[in-house]
Short mmCIF file of C-alpha atoms in Angstrom, two decimals:
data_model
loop_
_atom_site.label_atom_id
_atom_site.label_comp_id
_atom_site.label_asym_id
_atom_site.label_seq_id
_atom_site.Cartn_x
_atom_site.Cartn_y
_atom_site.Cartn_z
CA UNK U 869 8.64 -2.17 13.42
CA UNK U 870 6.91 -3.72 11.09
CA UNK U 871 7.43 -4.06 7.32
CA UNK U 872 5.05 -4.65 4.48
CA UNK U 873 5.81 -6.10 1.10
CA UNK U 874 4.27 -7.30 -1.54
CA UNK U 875 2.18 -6.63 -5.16
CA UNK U 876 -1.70 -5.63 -6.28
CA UNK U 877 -2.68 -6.48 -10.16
CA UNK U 878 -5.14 -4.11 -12.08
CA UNK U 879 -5.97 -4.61 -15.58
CA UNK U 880 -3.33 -1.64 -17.38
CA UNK U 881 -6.28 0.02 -19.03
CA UNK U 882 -7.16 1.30 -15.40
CA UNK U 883 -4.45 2.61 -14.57
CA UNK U 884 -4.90 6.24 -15.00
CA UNK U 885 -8.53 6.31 -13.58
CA UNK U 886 -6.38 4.58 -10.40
CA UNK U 887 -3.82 6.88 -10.04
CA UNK U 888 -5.58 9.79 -8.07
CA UNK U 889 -7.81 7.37 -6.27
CA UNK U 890 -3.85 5.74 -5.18
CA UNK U 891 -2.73 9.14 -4.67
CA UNK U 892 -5.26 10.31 -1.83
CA UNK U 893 -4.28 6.85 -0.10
CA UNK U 894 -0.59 6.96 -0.01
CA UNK U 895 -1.04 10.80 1.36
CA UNK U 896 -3.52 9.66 3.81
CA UNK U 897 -1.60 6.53 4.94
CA UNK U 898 1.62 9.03 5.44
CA UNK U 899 -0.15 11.51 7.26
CA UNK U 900 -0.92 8.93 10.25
CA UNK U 901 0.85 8.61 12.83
CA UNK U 902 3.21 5.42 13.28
CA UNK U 903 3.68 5.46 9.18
CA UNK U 904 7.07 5.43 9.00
CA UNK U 905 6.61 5.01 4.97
CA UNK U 906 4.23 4.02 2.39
CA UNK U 907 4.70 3.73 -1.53
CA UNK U 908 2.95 2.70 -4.57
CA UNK U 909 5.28 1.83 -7.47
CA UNK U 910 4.25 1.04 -11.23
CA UNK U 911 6.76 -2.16 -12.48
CA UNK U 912 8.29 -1.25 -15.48
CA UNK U 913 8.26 -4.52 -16.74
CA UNK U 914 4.62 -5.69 -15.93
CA UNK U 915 2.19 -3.28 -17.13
CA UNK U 916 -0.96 -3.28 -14.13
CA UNK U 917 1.52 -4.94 -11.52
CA UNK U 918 1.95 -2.26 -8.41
CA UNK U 919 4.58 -2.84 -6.11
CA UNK U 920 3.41 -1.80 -2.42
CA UNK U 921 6.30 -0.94 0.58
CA UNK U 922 4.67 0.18 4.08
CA UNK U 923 6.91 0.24 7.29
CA UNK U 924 4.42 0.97 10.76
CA UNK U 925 5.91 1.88 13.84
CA UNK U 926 4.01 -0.85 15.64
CA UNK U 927 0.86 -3.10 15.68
CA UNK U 928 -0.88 -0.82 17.05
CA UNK U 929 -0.18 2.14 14.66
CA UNK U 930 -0.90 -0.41 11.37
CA UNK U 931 -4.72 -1.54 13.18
CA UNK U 932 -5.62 2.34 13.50
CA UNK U 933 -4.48 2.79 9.46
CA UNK U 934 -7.11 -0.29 9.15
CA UNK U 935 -9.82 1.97 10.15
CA UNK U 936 -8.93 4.83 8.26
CA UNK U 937 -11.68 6.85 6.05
CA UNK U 938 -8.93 6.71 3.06
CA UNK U 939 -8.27 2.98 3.49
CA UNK U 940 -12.30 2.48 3.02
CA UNK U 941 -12.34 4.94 0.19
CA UNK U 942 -9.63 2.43 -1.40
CA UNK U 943 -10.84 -0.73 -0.66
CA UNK U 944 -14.20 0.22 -1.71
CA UNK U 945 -12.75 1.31 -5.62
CA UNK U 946 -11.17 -2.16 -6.47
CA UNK U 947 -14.08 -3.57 -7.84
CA UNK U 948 -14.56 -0.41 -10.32
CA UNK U 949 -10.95 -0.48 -10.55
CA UNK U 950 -10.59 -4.04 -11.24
CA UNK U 951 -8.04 -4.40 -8.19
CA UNK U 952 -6.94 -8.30 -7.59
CA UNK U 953 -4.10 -10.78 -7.21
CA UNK U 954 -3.27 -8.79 -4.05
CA UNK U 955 -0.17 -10.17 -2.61
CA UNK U 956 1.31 -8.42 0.71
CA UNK U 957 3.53 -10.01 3.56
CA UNK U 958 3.83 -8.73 7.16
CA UNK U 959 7.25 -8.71 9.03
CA UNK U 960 8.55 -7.79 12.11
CA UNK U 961 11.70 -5.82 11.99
CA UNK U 962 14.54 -4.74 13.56
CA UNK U 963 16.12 -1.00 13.60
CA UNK U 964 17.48 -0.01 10.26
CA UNK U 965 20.95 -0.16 9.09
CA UNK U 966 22.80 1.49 6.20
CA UNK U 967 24.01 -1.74 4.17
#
């Protein structure tokens, strides 16, 4: 499996113009096949700092999601959304455990 981490900045003035435009892509991204999950989250101490979680199956499954329609539709809004700073990690995981 493989686990993604990590942060996007957007100036907080943008944020509700961003929120349906996030929206379709988190329910397109969970809709594929080999998303395992996929979240947005607003910090609540950073106003404009979004917290991004994705866990894929496998390689495979994650390159596919790289040539979704919804993942073009997002990439293409940052600039009118003023999307930067973005910060995300890849890792390979093991099964999960309750901890």
């Amino acid at each position: 499996m493989l686990l993604i981490v990590g942060t996007i900045r957007l100036p907080p003035g943008n944020l509700d113009v961003a929120r349906p435009v996030m929206k379709r892509m988190v329910e397109g991204t969970r809709a594929e096949d080999g998303c395992l999950e996929y979240s947005y989250a607003e910090d609540v101490l950073d106003r404009g700092l979004i917290h991004v979680k994705e866990m894929w199956r496998d390689q495979p499954s994650l390159d596919r999601h790289f040539e979704s329609p919804h993942l073009a539709e997002w990439r293409a809004a940052w600039p009118e959304l003023g999307i930067h700073d973005r910060k995300l990690r890849s890792y390979e995981v093991g099964e999960a455990r309750e901890t």
